PDB file of N, CA and C in Angstrom:
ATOM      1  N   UNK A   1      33.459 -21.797  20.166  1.00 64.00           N
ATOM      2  CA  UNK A   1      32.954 -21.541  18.835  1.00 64.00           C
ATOM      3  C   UNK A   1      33.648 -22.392  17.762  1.00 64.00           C
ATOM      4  N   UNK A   2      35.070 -22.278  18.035  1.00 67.00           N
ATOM      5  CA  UNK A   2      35.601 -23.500  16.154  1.00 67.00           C
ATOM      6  C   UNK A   2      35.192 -24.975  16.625  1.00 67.00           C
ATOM      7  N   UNK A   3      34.608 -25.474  17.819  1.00 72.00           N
ATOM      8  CA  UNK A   3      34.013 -26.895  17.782  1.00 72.00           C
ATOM      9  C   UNK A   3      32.489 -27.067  17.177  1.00 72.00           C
ATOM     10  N   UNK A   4      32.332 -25.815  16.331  1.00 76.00           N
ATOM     11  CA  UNK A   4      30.934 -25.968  15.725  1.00 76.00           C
ATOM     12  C   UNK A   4      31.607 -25.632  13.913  1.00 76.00           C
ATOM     13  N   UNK A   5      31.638 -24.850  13.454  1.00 79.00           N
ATOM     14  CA  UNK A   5      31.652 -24.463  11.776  1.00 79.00           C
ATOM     15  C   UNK A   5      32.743 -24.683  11.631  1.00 79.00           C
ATOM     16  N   UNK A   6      33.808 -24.032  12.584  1.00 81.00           N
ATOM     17  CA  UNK A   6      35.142 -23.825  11.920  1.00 81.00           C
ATOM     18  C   UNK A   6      35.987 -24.778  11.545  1.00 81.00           C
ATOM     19  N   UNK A   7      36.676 -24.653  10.307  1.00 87.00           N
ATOM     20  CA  UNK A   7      37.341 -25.041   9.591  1.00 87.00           C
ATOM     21  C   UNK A   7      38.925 -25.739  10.107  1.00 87.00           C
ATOM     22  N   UNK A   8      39.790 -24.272  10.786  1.00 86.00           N
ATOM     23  CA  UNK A   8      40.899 -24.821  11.433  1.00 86.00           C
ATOM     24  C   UNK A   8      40.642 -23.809  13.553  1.00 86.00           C
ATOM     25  N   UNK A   9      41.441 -24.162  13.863  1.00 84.00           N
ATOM     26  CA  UNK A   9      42.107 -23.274  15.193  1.00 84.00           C
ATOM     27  C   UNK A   9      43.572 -23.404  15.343  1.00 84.00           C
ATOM     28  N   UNK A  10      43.671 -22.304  15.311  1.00 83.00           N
ATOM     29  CA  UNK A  10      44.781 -21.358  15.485  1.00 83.00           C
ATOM     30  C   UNK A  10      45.319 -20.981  17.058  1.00 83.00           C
ATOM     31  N   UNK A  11      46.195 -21.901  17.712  1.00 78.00           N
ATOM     32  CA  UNK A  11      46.744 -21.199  19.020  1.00 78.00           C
ATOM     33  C   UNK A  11      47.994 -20.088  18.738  1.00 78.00           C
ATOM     34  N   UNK A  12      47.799 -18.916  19.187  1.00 76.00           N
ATOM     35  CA  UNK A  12      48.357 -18.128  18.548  1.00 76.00           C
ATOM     36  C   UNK A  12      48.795 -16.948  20.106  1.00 76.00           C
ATOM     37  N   UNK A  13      49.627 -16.614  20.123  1.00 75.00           N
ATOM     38  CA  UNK A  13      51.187 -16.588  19.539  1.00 75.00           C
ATOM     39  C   UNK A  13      51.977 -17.018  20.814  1.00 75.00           C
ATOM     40  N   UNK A  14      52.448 -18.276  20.613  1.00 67.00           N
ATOM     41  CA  UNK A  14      53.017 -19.162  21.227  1.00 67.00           C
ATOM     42  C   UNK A  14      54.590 -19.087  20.320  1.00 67.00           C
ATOM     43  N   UNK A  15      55.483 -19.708  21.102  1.00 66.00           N
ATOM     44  CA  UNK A  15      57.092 -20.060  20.929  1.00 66.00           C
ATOM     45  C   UNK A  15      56.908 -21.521  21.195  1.00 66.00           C
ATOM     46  N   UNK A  16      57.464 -21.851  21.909  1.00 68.00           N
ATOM     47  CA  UNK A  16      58.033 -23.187  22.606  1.00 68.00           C
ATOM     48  C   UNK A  16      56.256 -23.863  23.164  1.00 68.00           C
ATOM     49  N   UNK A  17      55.640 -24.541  22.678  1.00 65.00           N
ATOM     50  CA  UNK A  17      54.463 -25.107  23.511  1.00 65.00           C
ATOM     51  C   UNK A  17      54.631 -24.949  24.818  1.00 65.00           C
ATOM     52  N   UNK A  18      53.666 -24.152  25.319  1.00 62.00           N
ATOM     53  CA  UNK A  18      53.835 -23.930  26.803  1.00 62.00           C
ATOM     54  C   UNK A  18      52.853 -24.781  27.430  1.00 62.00           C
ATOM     55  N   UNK A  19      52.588 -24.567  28.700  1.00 62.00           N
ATOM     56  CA  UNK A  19      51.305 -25.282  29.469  1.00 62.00           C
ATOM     57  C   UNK A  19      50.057 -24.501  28.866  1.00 62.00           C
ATOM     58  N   UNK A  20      50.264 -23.204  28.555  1.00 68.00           N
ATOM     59  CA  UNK A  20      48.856 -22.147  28.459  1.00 68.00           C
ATOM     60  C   UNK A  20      48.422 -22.937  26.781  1.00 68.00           C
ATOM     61  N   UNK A  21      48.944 -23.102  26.322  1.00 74.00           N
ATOM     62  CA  UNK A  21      48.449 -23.602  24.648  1.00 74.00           C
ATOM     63  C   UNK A  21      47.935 -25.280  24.974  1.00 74.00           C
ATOM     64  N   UNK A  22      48.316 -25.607  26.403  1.00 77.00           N
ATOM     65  CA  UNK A  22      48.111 -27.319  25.992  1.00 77.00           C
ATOM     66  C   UNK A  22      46.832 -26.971  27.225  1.00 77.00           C
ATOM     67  N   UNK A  23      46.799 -25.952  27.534  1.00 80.00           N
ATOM     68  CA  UNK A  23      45.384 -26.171  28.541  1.00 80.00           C
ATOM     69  C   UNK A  23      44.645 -25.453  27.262  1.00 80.00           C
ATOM     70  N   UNK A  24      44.952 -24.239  26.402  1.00 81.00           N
ATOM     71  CA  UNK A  24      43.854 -24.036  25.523  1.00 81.00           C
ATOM     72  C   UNK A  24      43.209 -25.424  24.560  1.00 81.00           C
ATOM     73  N   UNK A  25      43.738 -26.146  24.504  1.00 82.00           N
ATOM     74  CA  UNK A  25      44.317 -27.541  23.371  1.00 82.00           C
ATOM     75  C   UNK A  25      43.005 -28.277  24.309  1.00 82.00           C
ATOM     76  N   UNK A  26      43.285 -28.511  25.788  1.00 86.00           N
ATOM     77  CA  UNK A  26      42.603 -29.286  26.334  1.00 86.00           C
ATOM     78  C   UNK A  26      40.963 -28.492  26.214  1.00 86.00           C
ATOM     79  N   UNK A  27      40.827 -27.450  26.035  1.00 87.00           N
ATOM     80  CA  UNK A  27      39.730 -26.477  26.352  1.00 87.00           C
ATOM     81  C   UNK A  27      38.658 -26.897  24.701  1.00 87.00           C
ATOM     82  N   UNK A  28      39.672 -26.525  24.074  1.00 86.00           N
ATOM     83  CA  UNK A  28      38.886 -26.726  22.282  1.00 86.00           C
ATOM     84  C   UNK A  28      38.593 -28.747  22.271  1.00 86.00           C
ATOM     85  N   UNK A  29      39.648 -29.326  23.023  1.00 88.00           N
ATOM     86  CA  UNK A  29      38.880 -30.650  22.787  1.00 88.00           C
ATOM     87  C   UNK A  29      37.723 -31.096  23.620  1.00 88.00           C
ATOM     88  N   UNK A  30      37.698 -30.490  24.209  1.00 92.00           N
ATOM     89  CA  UNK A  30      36.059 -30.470  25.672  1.00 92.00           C
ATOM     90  C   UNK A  30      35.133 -30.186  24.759  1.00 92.00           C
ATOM     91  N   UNK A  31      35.340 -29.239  24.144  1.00 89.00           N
ATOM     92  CA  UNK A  31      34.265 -28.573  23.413  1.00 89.00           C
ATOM     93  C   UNK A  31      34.184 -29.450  22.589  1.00 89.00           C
ATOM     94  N   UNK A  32      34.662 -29.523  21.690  1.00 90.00           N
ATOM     95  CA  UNK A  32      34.473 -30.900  20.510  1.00 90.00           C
ATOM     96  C   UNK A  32      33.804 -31.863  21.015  1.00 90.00           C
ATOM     97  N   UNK A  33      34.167 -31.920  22.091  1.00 92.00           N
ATOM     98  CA  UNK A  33      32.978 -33.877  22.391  1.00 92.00           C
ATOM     99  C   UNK A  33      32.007 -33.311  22.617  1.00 92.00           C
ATOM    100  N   UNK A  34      31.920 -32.016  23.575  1.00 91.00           N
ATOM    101  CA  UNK A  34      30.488 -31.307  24.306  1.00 91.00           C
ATOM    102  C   UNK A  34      29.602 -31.239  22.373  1.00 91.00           C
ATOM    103  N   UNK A  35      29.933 -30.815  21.640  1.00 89.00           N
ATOM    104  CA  UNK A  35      29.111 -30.715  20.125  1.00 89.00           C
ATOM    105  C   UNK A  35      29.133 -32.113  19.332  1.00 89.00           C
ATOM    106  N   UNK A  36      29.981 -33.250  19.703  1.00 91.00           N
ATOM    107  CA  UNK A  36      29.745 -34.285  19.205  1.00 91.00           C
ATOM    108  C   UNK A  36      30.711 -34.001  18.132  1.00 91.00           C
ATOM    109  N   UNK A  37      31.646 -33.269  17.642  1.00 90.00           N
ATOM    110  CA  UNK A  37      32.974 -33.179  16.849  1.00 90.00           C
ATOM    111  C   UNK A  37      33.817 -34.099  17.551  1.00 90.00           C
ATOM    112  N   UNK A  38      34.252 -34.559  16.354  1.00 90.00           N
ATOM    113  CA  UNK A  38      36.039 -35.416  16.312  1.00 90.00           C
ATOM    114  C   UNK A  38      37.046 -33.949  15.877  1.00 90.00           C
ATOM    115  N   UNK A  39      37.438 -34.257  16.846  1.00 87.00           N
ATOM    116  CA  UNK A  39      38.817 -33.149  16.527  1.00 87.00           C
ATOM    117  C   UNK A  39      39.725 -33.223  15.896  1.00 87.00           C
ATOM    118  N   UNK A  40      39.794 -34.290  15.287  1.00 88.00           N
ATOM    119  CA  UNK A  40      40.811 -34.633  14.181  1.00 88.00           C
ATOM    120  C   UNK A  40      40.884 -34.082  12.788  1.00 88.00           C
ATOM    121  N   UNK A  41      38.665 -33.724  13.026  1.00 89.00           N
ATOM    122  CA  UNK A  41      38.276 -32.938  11.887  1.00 89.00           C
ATOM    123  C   UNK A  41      38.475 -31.270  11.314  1.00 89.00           C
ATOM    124  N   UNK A  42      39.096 -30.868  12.706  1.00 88.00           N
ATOM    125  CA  UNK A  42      39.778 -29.606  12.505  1.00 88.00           C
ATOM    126  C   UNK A  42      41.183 -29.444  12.033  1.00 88.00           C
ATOM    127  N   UNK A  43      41.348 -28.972  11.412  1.00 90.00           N
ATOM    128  CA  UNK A  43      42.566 -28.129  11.471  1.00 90.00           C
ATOM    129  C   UNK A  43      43.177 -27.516  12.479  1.00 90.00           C
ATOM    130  N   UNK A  44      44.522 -28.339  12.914  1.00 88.00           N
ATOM    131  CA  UNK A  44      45.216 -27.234  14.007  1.00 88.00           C
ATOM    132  C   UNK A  44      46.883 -26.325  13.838  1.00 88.00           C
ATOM    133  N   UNK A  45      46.391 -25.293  14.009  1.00 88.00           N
ATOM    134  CA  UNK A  45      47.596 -24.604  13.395  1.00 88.00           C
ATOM    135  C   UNK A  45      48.362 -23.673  14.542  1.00 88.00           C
ATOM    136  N   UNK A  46      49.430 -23.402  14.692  1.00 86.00           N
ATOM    137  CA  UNK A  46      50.051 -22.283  15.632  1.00 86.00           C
ATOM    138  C   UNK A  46      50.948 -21.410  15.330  1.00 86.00           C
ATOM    139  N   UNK A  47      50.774 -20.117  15.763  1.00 86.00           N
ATOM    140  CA  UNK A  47      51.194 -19.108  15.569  1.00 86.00           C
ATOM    141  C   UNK A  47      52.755 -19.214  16.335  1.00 86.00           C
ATOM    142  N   UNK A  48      53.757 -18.917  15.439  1.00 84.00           N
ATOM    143  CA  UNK A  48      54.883 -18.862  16.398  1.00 84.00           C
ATOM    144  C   UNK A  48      56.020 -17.699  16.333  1.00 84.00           C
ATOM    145  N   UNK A  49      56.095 -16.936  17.469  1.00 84.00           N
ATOM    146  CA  UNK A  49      56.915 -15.894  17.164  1.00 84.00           C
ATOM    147  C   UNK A  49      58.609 -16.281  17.237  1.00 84.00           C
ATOM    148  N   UNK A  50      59.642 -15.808  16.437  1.00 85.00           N
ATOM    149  CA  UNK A  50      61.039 -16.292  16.406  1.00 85.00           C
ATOM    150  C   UNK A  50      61.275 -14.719  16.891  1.00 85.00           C
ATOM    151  N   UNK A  51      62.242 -14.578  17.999  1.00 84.00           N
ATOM    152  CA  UNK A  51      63.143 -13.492  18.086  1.00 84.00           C
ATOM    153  C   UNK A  51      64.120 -13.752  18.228  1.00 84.00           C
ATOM    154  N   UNK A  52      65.305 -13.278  16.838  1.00 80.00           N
ATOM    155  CA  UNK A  52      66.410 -14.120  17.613  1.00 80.00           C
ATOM    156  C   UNK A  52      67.219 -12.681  17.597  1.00 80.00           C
ATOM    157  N   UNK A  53      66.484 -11.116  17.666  1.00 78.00           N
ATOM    158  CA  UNK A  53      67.439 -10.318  18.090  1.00 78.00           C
ATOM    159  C   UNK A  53      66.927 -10.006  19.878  1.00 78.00           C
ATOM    160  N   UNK A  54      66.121 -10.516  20.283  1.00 79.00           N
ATOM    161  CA  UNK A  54      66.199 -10.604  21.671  1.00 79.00           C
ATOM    162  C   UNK A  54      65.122  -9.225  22.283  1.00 79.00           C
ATOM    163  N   UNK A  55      64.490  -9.060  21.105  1.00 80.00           N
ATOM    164  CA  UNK A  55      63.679  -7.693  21.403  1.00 80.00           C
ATOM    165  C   UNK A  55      62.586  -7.810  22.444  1.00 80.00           C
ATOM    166  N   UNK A  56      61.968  -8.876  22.401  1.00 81.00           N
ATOM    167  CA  UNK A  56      60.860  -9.030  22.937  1.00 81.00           C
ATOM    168  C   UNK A  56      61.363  -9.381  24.576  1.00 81.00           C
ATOM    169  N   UNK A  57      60.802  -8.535  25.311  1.00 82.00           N
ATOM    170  CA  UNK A  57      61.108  -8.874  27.143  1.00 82.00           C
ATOM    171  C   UNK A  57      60.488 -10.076  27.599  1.00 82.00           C
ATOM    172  N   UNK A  58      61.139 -10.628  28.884  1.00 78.00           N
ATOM    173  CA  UNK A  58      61.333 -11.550  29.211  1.00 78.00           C
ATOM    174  C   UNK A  58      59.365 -11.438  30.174  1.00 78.00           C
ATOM    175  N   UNK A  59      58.993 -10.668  30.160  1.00 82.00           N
ATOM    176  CA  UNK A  59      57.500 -10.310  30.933  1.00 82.00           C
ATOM    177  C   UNK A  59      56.573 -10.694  30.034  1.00 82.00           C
ATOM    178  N   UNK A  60      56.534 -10.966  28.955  1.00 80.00           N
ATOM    179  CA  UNK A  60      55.803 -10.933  28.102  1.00 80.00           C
ATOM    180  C   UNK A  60      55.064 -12.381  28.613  1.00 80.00           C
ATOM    181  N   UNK A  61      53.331 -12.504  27.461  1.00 75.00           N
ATOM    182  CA  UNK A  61      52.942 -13.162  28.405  1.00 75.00           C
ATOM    183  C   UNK A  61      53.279 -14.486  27.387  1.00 75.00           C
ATOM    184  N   UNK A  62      54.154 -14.592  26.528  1.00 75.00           N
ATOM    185  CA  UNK A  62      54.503 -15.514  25.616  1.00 75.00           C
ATOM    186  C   UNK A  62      55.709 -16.242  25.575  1.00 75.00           C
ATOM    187  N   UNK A  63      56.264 -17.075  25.091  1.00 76.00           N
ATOM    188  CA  UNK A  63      57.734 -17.216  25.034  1.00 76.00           C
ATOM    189  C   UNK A  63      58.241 -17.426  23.532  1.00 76.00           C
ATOM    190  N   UNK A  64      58.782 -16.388  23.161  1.00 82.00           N
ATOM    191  CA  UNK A  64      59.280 -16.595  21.364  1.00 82.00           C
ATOM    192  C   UNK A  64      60.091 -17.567  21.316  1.00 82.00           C
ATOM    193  N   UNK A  65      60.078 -17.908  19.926  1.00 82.00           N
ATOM    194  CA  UNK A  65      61.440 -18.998  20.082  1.00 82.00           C
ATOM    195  C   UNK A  65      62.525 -17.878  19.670  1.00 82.00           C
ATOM    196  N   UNK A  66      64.084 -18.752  20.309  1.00 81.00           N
ATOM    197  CA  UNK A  66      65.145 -17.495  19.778  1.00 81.00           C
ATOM    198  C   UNK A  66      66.209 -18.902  19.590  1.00 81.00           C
ATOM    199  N   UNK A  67      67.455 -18.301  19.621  1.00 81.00           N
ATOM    200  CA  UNK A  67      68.568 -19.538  19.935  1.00 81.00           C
ATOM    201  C   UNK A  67      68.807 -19.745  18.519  1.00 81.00           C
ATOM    202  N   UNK A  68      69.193 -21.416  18.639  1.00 85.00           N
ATOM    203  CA  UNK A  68      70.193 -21.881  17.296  1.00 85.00           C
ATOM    204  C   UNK A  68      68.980 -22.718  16.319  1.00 85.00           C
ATOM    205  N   UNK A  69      69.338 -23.156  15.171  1.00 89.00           N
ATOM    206  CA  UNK A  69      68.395 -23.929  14.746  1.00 89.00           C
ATOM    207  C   UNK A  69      67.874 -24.908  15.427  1.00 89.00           C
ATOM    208  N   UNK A  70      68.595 -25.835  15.930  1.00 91.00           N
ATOM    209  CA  UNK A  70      68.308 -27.046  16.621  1.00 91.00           C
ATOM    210  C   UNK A  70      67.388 -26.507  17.940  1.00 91.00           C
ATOM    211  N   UNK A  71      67.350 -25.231  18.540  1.00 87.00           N
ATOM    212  CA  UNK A  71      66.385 -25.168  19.455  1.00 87.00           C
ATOM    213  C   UNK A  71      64.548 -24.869  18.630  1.00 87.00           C
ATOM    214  N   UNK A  72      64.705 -23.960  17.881  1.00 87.00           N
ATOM    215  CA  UNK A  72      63.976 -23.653  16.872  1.00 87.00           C
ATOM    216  C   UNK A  72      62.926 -24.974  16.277  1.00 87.00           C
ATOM    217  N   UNK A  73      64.034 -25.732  15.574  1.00 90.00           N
ATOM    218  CA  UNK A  73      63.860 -27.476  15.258  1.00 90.00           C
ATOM    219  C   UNK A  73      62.913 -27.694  16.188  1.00 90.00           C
ATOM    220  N   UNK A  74      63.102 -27.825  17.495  1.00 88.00           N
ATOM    221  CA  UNK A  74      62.764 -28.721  18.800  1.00 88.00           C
ATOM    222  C   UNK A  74      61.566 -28.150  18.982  1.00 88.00           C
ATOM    223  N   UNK A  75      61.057 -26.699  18.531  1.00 86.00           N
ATOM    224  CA  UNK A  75      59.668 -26.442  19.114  1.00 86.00           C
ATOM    225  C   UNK A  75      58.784 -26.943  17.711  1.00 86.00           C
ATOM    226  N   UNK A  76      59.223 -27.057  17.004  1.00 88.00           N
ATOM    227  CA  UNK A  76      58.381 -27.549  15.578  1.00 88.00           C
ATOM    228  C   UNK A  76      58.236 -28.616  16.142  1.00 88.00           C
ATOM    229  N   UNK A  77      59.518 -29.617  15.895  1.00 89.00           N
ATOM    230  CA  UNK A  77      58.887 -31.082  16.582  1.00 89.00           C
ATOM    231  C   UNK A  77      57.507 -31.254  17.734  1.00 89.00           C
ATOM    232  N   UNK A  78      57.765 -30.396  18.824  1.00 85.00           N
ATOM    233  CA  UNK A  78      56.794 -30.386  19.936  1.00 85.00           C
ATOM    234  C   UNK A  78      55.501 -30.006  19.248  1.00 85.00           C
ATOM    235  N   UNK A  79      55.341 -28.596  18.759  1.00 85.00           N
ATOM    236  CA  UNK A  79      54.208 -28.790  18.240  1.00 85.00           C
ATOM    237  C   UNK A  79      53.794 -29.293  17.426  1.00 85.00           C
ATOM    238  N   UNK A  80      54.480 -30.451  16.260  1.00 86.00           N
ATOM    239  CA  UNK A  80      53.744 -31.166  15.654  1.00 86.00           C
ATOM    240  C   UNK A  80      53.244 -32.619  16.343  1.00 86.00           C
ATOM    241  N   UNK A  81      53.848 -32.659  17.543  1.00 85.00           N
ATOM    242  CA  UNK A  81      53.836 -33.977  18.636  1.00 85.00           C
ATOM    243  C   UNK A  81      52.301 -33.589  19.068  1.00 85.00           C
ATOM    244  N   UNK A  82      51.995 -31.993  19.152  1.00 82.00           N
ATOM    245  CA  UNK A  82      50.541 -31.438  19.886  1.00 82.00           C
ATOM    246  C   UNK A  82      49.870 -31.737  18.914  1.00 82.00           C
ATOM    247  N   UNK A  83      50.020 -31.834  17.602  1.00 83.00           N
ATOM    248  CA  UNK A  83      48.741 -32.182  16.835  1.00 83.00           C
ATOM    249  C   UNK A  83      48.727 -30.704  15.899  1.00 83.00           C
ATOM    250  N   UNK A  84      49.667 -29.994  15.656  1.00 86.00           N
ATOM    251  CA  UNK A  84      49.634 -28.788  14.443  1.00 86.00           C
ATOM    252  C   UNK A  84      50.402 -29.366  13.348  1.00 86.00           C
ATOM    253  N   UNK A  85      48.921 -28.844  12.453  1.00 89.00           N
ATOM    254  CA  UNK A  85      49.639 -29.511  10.843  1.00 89.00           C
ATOM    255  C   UNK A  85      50.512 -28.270  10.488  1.00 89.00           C
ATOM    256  N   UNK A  86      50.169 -27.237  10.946  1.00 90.00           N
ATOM    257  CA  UNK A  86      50.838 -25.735  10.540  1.00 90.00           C
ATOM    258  C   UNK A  86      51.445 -24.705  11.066  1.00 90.00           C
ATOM    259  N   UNK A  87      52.697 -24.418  11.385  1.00 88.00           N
ATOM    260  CA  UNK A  87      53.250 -23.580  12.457  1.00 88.00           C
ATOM    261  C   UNK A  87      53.482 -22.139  11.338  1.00 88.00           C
ATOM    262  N   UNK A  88      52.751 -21.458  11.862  1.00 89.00           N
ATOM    263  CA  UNK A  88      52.686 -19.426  11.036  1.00 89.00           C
ATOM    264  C   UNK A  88      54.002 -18.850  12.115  1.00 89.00           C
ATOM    265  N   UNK A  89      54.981 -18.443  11.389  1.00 87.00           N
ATOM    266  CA  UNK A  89      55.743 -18.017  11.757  1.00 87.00           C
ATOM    267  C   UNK A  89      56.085 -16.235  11.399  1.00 87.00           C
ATOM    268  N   UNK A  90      56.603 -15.171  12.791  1.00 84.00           N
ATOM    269  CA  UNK A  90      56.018 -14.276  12.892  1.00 84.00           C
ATOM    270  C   UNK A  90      57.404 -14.165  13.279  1.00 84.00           C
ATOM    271  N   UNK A  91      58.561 -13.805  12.123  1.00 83.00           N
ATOM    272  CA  UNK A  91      59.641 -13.330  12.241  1.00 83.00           C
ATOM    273  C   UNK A  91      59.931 -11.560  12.609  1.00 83.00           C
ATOM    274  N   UNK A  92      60.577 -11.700  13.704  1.00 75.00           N
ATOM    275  CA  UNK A  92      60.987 -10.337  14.588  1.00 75.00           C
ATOM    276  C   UNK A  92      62.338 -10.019  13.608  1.00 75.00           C
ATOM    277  N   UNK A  93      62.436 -10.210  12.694  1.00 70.00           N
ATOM    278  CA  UNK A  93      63.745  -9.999  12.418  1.00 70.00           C
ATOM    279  C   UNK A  93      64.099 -10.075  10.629  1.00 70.00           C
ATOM    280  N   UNK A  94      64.083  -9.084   9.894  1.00 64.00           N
ATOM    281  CA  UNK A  94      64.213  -8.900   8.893  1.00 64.00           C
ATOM    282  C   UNK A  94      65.549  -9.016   7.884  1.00 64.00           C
ATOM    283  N   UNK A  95      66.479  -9.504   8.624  1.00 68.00           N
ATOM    284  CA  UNK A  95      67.559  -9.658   8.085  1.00 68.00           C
ATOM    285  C   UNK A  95      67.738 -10.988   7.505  1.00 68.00           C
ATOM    286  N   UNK A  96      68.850 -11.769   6.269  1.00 73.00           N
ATOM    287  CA  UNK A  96      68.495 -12.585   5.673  1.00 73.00           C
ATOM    288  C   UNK A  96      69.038 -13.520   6.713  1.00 73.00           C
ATOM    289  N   UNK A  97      69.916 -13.013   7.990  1.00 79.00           N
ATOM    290  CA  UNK A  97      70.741 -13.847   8.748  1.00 79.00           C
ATOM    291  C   UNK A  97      68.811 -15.012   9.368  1.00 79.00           C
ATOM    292  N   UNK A  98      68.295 -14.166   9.333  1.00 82.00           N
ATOM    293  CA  UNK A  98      66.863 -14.787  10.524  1.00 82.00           C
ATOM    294  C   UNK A  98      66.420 -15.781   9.475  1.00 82.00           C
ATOM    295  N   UNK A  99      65.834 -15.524   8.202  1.00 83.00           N
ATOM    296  CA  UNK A  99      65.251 -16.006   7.715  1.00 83.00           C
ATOM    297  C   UNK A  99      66.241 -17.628   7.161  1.00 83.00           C
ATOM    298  N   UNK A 100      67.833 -17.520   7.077  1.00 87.00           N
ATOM    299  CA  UNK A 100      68.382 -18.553   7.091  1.00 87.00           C
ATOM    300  C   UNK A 100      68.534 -19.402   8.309  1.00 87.00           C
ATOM    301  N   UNK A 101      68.135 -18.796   9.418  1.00 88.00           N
ATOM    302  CA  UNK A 101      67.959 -19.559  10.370  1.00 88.00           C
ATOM    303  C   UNK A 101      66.957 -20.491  10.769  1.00 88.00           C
ATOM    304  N   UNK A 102      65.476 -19.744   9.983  1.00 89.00           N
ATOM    305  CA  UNK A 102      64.870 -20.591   9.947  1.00 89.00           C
ATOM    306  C   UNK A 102      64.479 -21.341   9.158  1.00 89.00           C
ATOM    307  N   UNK A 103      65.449 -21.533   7.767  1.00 91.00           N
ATOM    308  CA  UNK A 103      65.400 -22.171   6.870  1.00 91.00           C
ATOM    309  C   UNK A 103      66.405 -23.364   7.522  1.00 91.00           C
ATOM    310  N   UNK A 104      67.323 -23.574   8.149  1.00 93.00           N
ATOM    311  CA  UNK A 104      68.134 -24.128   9.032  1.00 93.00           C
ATOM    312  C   UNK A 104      67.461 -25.554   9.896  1.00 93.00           C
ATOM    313  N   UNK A 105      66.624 -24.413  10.243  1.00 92.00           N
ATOM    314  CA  UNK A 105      65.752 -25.043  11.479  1.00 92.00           C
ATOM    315  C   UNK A 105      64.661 -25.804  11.348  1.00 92.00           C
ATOM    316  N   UNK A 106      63.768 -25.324  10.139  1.00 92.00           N
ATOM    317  CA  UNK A 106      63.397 -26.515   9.267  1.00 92.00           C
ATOM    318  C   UNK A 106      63.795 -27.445   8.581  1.00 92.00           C
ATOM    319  N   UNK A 107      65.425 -27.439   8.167  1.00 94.00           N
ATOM    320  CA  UNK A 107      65.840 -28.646   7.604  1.00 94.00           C
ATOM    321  C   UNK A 107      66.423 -29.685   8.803  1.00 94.00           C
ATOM    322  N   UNK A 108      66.263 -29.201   9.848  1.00 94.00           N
ATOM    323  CA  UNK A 108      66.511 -30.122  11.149  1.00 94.00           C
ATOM    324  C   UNK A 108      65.074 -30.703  11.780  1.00 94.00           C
ATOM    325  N   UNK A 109      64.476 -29.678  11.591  1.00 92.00           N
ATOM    326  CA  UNK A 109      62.853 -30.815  11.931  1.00 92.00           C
ATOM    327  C   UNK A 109      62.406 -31.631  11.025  1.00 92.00           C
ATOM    328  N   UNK A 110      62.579 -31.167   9.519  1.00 91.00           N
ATOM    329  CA  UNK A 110      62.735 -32.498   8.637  1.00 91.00           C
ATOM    330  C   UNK A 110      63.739 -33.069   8.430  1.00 91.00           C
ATOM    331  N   UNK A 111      64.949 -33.839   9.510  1.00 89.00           N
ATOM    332  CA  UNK A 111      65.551 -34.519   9.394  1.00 89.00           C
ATOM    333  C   UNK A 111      66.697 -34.501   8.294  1.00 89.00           C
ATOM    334  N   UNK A 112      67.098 -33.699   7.970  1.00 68.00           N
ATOM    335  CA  UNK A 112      67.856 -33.460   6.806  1.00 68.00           C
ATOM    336  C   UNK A 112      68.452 -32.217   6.508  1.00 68.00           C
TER     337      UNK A 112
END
């Protein structure tokens, strides 16, 4: 369906780019040629969960990001390497310690 009207797609709720987001990735660009869309013309955005108090079990069918900035950093980089102009971030953790972490962690994916 977003290789016809829609505006952006959203792989959602991913951590670290896994294989399951780069086979969905491969799935939405099939479709795009199958409708005669350039996929460039979408918007691609991803949902990313941070746990860095460790709540979320290891079964889950996702992988959050957790760790130090620089790991954090490293999944931004990757998914902007996949082609997301926009990573939605879905902080597990309400304390100001999280939210400086990922203020951290963005000043390491922008280089600075």
């Amino acid at each position: 369906l977003p290789a016809r009207p829609a505006e952006a797609w959203n792989g959602a709720w991913f951590g670290f780019p896994p294989a399951r987001s780069a086979d969905r990735l491969a799935e939405l660009r099939t479709a795009c040629e199958a409708e005669g869309r350039d996929l460039a013309t979408l918007e691609l955005t991803a949902g990313v969960i941070v746990d860095i108090k460790g709540d979320i079990p290891a079964s889950a069918p996702f992988r959050p990001l957790s760790g130090d900035a620089d790991e954090i950093a490293r999944a931004f980089d990757a998914w902007r390497d996949a082609g997301a102009g926009t990573v939605i971030l879905d902080v597990r953790a309400t304390a100001a310690t999280a939210v400086d972490l990922v203020a951290d962690a963005m000043r390491v994916h922008r280089g600075g």
